[in-house]
Short mmCIF file of C-alpha atoms and ligand atoms in Angstrom, two decimals:
data_model
loop_
_atom_site.label_atom_id
_atom_site.label_comp_id
_atom_site.label_asym_id
_atom_site.label_seq_id
_atom_site.Cartn_x
_atom_site.Cartn_y
_atom_site.Cartn_z
CA MET A 1 -24.28 -53.17 -36.03
CA PRO A 2 -26.85 -50.58 -37.02
CA ILE A 3 -29.95 -51.10 -34.99
CA ASP A 4 -33.26 -51.84 -36.69
CA PRO A 5 -35.54 -49.04 -37.06
CA GLY A 6 -38.38 -50.92 -35.14
CA ARG A 7 -36.31 -51.96 -32.48
CA ARG A 8 -34.92 -48.33 -31.86
CA ALA A 9 -38.35 -47.16 -31.87
CA LEU A 10 -39.23 -50.06 -29.25
CA ILE A 11 -36.18 -49.00 -26.93
CA LEU A 12 -36.91 -45.42 -27.09
CA ARG A 13 -40.95 -45.95 -26.13
CA GLU A 14 -39.40 -48.09 -23.61
CA LEU A 15 -37.01 -45.20 -22.02
CA GLY A 16 -40.16 -42.84 -22.30
CA LEU A 17 -38.20 -41.10 -25.35
CA ALA A 18 -40.77 -42.05 -27.92
CA PRO A 19 -42.75 -38.45 -28.04
CA ILE A 20 -39.73 -36.76 -28.60
CA TRP A 21 -38.11 -38.88 -31.64
CA VAL A 22 -39.74 -37.76 -34.87
CA PRO A 23 -38.76 -39.78 -37.82
CA ARG A 24 -36.66 -37.47 -40.54
CA ASP A 25 -39.66 -37.83 -43.02
CA ARG A 26 -42.21 -36.70 -40.93
CA LEU A 27 -40.43 -33.90 -39.04
CA HIS A 28 -42.20 -30.93 -40.92
CA SER A 29 -45.47 -32.61 -40.70
CA ALA A 30 -45.68 -33.27 -37.45
CA PRO A 31 -46.36 -31.30 -34.66
CA ALA A 32 -43.31 -30.01 -32.37
CA PRO A 33 -42.90 -32.24 -29.54
CA ASP A 34 -43.75 -30.49 -26.18
CA LEU A 35 -40.64 -30.52 -24.28
CA ALA A 36 -41.81 -28.06 -21.37
CA VAL A 37 -41.75 -29.65 -18.20
CA ALA A 38 -45.13 -30.03 -16.80
CA GLU A 39 -45.75 -27.43 -13.98
CA ALA A 40 -47.32 -29.31 -11.15
CA PRO A 41 -51.35 -28.56 -10.88
CA ALA A 42 -51.75 -25.74 -8.24
CA PRO A 43 -54.15 -27.24 -5.54
CA ALA A 44 -57.89 -26.16 -6.25
CA ALA A 45 -59.17 -23.81 -3.98
CA THR A 46 -61.41 -25.39 -1.46
CA ALA A 47 -65.17 -24.07 -1.18
CA GLN A 48 -64.28 -22.61 2.15
CA ASP A 49 -61.05 -20.76 0.66
CA LEU A 50 -63.53 -19.06 -1.93
CA ALA A 51 -65.96 -18.17 0.88
CA GLU A 52 -63.17 -16.73 3.01
CA ASP A 53 -62.01 -14.71 -0.09
CA ARG A 54 -65.39 -13.49 -0.64
CA THR A 55 -66.11 -12.58 3.11
CA ALA A 56 -62.62 -10.85 3.37
CA ARG A 57 -63.18 -8.87 0.02
CA ILE A 58 -66.76 -7.71 1.30
CA LEU A 59 -65.23 -6.72 4.79
CA ARG A 60 -63.06 -4.32 3.05
CA MET A 61 -65.89 -2.63 0.65
CA GLU A 62 -67.10 1.10 1.35
CA TRP A 63 -70.76 1.75 1.20
CA PRO A 64 -70.93 2.43 -2.55
CA GLU A 65 -69.23 -0.78 -3.46
CA LEU A 66 -71.29 -2.81 -0.80
CA LYS A 67 -74.91 -1.25 -2.18
CA GLN A 68 -73.20 -2.33 -5.62
CA GLU A 69 -72.29 -5.79 -4.74
CA VAL A 70 -75.73 -6.57 -3.08
CA LYS A 71 -77.23 -5.45 -6.14
CA GLY A 72 -75.91 -8.03 -8.32
CA CYS A 73 -75.58 -10.46 -5.68
CA THR A 74 -76.22 -14.21 -7.06
CA ALA A 75 -74.59 -15.90 -3.97
CA CYS A 76 -77.64 -18.19 -2.99
CA GLY A 77 -80.80 -19.42 -4.28
CA LEU A 78 -82.93 -16.44 -3.25
CA HIS A 79 -81.58 -14.21 -5.98
CA ALA A 80 -83.91 -16.23 -8.31
CA GLY A 81 -87.09 -15.08 -7.01
CA ARG A 82 -86.37 -11.38 -6.34
CA THR A 83 -87.91 -8.38 -8.06
CA GLN A 84 -84.60 -6.32 -6.39
CA THR A 85 -82.57 -6.50 -3.65
CA VAL A 86 -83.47 -4.69 -0.38
CA PHE A 87 -80.09 -3.33 1.06
CA GLY A 88 -81.37 -1.39 3.95
CA VAL A 89 -82.24 1.97 4.99
CA GLY A 90 -81.18 4.98 7.13
CA ASP A 91 -78.62 7.03 8.62
CA GLU A 92 -75.23 5.53 7.91
CA GLN A 93 -74.29 6.67 11.32
CA ALA A 94 -77.04 6.03 13.37
CA ASP A 95 -76.56 5.04 16.93
CA TRP A 96 -79.54 2.54 16.55
CA LEU A 97 -79.24 -0.53 14.33
CA LEU A 98 -82.71 -2.52 13.89
CA VAL A 99 -82.53 -5.88 12.22
CA GLY A 100 -85.17 -7.77 10.63
CA GLU A 101 -85.31 -11.13 9.15
CA GLY A 102 -85.67 -10.53 5.15
CA PRO A 103 -88.03 -8.63 2.76
CA GLY A 104 -91.50 -9.44 2.30
CA ALA A 105 -93.72 -9.14 -0.88
CA GLU A 106 -94.01 -4.96 -0.25
CA GLU A 107 -90.45 -4.58 0.52
CA ASP A 108 -89.38 -6.53 -2.56
CA ALA A 109 -91.52 -4.60 -4.80
CA ARG A 110 -90.22 -1.33 -3.27
CA GLY A 111 -86.76 -2.18 -2.48
CA GLU A 112 -87.00 -0.88 0.96
CA PRO A 113 -87.18 -2.70 4.44
CA PHE A 114 -90.37 -2.66 6.63
CA VAL A 115 -92.71 -1.11 4.35
CA GLY A 116 -95.83 -3.01 4.74
CA GLN A 117 -98.10 -3.49 7.68
CA ALA A 118 -95.17 -4.48 10.01
CA GLY A 119 -93.29 -1.54 8.75
CA ARG A 120 -96.02 0.85 10.00
CA LEU A 121 -95.95 -0.66 13.53
CA LEU A 122 -92.21 -0.63 13.32
CA ASP A 123 -92.38 3.24 12.66
CA ASN A 124 -95.10 3.66 15.61
CA MET A 125 -92.60 1.97 17.98
CA LEU A 126 -89.93 3.80 17.03
CA ALA A 127 -92.04 7.25 17.18
CA ALA A 128 -93.12 5.99 20.73
CA ILE A 129 -89.65 6.39 21.71
CA GLY A 130 -89.08 9.43 19.90
CA LEU A 131 -87.15 7.82 16.84
CA ALA A 132 -87.92 7.87 13.15
CA ARG A 133 -86.71 5.92 10.16
CA GLY A 134 -83.83 7.35 8.83
CA ARG A 135 -83.08 9.72 11.67
CA ASP A 136 -80.55 8.11 13.95
CA VAL A 137 -81.71 4.57 12.97
CA TYR A 138 -80.67 2.52 10.58
CA ILE A 139 -82.77 -0.76 9.51
CA ALA A 140 -81.30 -3.86 7.87
CA ASN A 141 -82.35 -7.56 7.24
CA VAL A 142 -80.41 -10.90 7.64
CA VAL A 143 -81.04 -11.66 4.03
CA LYS A 144 -81.38 -8.81 1.16
CA CYS A 145 -83.41 -11.23 -1.17
CA ARG A 146 -87.31 -12.20 -0.57
CA PRO A 147 -87.72 -15.83 0.67
CA PRO A 148 -90.29 -17.39 -1.38
CA GLY A 149 -93.83 -17.44 0.38
CA ASN A 150 -92.03 -15.25 3.10
CA ARG A 151 -90.42 -18.43 4.77
CA VAL A 152 -87.81 -18.28 7.18
CA PRO A 153 -84.23 -17.85 5.22
CA GLU A 154 -82.31 -21.07 5.22
CA PRO A 155 -79.08 -21.40 7.11
CA GLN A 156 -77.07 -21.45 4.19
CA GLU A 157 -78.97 -18.37 2.47
CA ALA A 158 -78.35 -16.58 5.80
CA ALA A 159 -74.66 -17.59 5.73
CA GLN A 160 -74.14 -16.40 2.25
CA CYS A 161 -75.76 -12.98 3.09
CA GLU A 162 -74.16 -12.27 6.28
CA PRO A 163 -70.97 -10.69 5.13
CA PHE A 164 -73.03 -8.00 4.07
CA LEU A 165 -75.09 -7.20 7.27
CA LEU A 166 -71.31 -7.80 8.80
CA GLN A 167 -70.07 -4.88 6.68
CA GLN A 168 -73.03 -2.76 7.27
CA ILE A 169 -72.60 -3.04 10.93
CA ARG A 170 -68.90 -1.94 10.68
CA LEU A 171 -69.59 0.61 8.40
CA ILE A 172 -72.55 2.13 10.61
CA ALA A 173 -70.64 1.35 14.08
CA PRO A 174 -74.13 1.44 15.87
CA ARG A 175 -74.30 2.13 19.77
CA LEU A 176 -76.96 -0.56 20.13
CA ILE A 177 -78.44 -3.23 17.84
CA VAL A 178 -81.99 -4.35 18.08
CA ALA A 179 -82.82 -7.63 16.48
CA LEU A 180 -85.89 -7.99 15.83
CA GLY A 181 -87.56 -11.54 15.88
CA LYS A 182 -85.64 -14.95 16.01
CA THR A 183 -84.23 -15.00 12.61
CA ALA A 184 -82.23 -11.82 13.58
CA ALA A 185 -81.72 -12.96 17.13
CA SER A 186 -80.58 -16.37 16.00
CA ASN A 187 -78.19 -15.39 13.05
CA LEU A 188 -76.49 -12.37 15.03
CA LEU A 189 -76.32 -14.47 18.40
CA HIS A 190 -75.62 -17.98 16.80
CA THR A 191 -78.20 -19.41 19.07
CA ASP A 192 -81.36 -21.26 18.89
CA ALA A 193 -82.76 -19.84 22.01
CA SER A 194 -86.32 -18.71 21.97
CA ILE A 195 -86.99 -15.01 21.90
CA GLY A 196 -88.51 -15.17 25.15
CA SER A 197 -85.56 -16.46 26.77
CA LEU A 198 -83.22 -13.86 25.08
CA ARG A 199 -85.57 -10.61 25.62
CA GLY A 200 -85.15 -8.43 28.71
CA ARG A 201 -81.28 -8.64 28.98
CA LEU A 202 -78.23 -7.35 27.22
CA HIS A 203 -76.40 -9.33 24.51
CA SER A 204 -73.27 -8.11 22.83
CA PHE A 205 -72.65 -8.45 19.03
CA GLN A 206 -68.68 -8.23 18.22
CA GLY A 207 -68.61 -6.02 21.51
CA ILE A 208 -71.86 -4.06 20.39
CA PRO A 209 -74.74 -4.29 23.08
CA LEU A 210 -77.39 -5.99 21.32
CA LEU A 211 -81.12 -6.27 22.60
CA VAL A 212 -83.85 -9.04 21.51
CA THR A 213 -87.16 -8.21 21.02
CA TYR A 214 -90.33 -9.39 18.86
CA HIS A 215 -90.86 -9.04 15.04
CA PRO A 216 -93.45 -6.27 14.41
CA ALA A 217 -94.87 -9.03 11.98
CA TYR A 218 -95.40 -11.16 14.57
CA LEU A 219 -96.90 -8.75 16.87
CA LEU A 220 -99.43 -7.86 14.40
CA ARG A 221 -100.70 -11.71 15.03
CA ASN A 222 -99.98 -11.67 18.81
CA LEU A 223 -101.41 -8.66 20.14
CA PRO A 224 -100.96 -9.58 23.91
CA ASP A 225 -97.14 -9.64 23.34
CA LYS A 226 -97.14 -5.85 22.17
CA ALA A 227 -96.83 -5.19 26.17
CA LYS A 228 -93.58 -7.11 26.25
CA ALA A 229 -92.30 -5.32 22.91
CA TRP A 230 -93.21 -2.15 24.70
CA GLU A 231 -90.91 -3.25 27.83
CA ASP A 232 -88.26 -4.11 25.29
CA LEU A 233 -88.34 -0.52 23.64
CA CYS A 234 -88.15 0.95 27.33
CA LEU A 235 -85.19 -1.28 28.14
CA ALA A 236 -83.55 -0.14 24.93
CA CYS A 237 -84.08 3.49 25.40
CA ASP A 238 -82.59 3.34 28.83
CA THR A 239 -79.53 1.52 27.64
CA MET A 240 -78.95 3.97 24.93
CA LYS A 241 -79.06 6.59 27.76
CA ARG A 242 -76.62 4.84 29.82
CA LEU A 243 -74.39 4.13 26.78
CA LYS A 244 -74.21 7.80 25.52
CA ALA A 245 -73.77 8.79 29.27
CA GLY A 246 -70.75 6.44 29.47
CA ASP A 247 -69.12 7.76 26.39
CA SER A 248 -69.63 11.64 27.56
CA ALA A 249 -68.25 10.66 30.78
CA ALA A 250 -65.46 9.24 29.11
CA SER A 251 -64.65 11.98 26.87
FE1 SF4 B 1 -77.05 -12.47 -2.50
FE2 SF4 B 1 -78.10 -11.99 0.11
FE3 SF4 B 1 -79.43 -11.98 -2.08
FE4 SF4 B 1 -78.67 -14.68 -1.45
S1 SF4 B 1 -80.23 -13.12 -0.07
S2 SF4 B 1 -78.81 -13.67 -3.51
S3 SF4 B 1 -76.68 -13.81 -0.49
S4 SF4 B 1 -77.96 -10.66 -1.58
#
C-alpha cells in the first residue's frame, strides 16, 4: 500500500532524514542539502594560549623585527595615550643594562628613555663611574609606552610588555643588570620588597647578576638618598670588575 505523502514526511522527519528529502517538484528550486559531515569545532584557544604564542613569537625576534613589533604594539591600554613608543637606547652588545620604569612626558615626545631631568642625573651618575649613554651601556624600561600622568604601570600592562624587555635582555646578553627603582626591581625579580631591602646585594635575573638602586627621578626628590645611590654605583663597578676578571680567568 503506498504511503501517504504526509505520513512519509513525518516518518522521514522522525528518522532525522527530513533535510535530505526534497519533493521532486522543488528539486531544482530548493537549495542543495548539505550532506557534508560537520566537523567538530576545534577547541577555542584560551587567552593563556594566545599570550604564550605571542611571547614565544617575540622571543624568536631579532632587533629589527622586535623594534617594529614594539612600534606597532597595542597589546595594552597604554598605547592609547602615547605619542610614540620608547624602545630603548644604547649599545646593543653592552655589558651594562639599566632598566627603568617607563617613559615620562619628555621621553614620550622624543622617543628615547631618560631624557628629562632624571635622564641628566642618570648621565651624570654614569659619567661618575666612567660610563656614557650608548657606550657599553643600554637603557630600557619595563613599559615602552607612557603611563598617563606618569603613574606606575599596572601589573597587566607590565606583563604585556614583559616579553619585549625579555627579548632585549636576551639579545644584549649584558654582564650586569641595574634595576632603577621599585617598578624595575619588582618586575624583574618578581618581588614586592622595598628598594631599601633589595639594594646592596647581588640578585640574579635568569642567571645574569642584577643590582637594585633608586630611580633617578626619586633621587631628584630625595637628595639625601643620593649617597646611597653612589654606594650602589660603587658596588656595581666592583661587581663588573669581578665579572670581567672572572671571565678573563676562565678564558
Ligand atoms: Fe605594547 Fe608595551 Fe606599549 Fe603596552 S606598553 S602597548 S605592551 S609596547
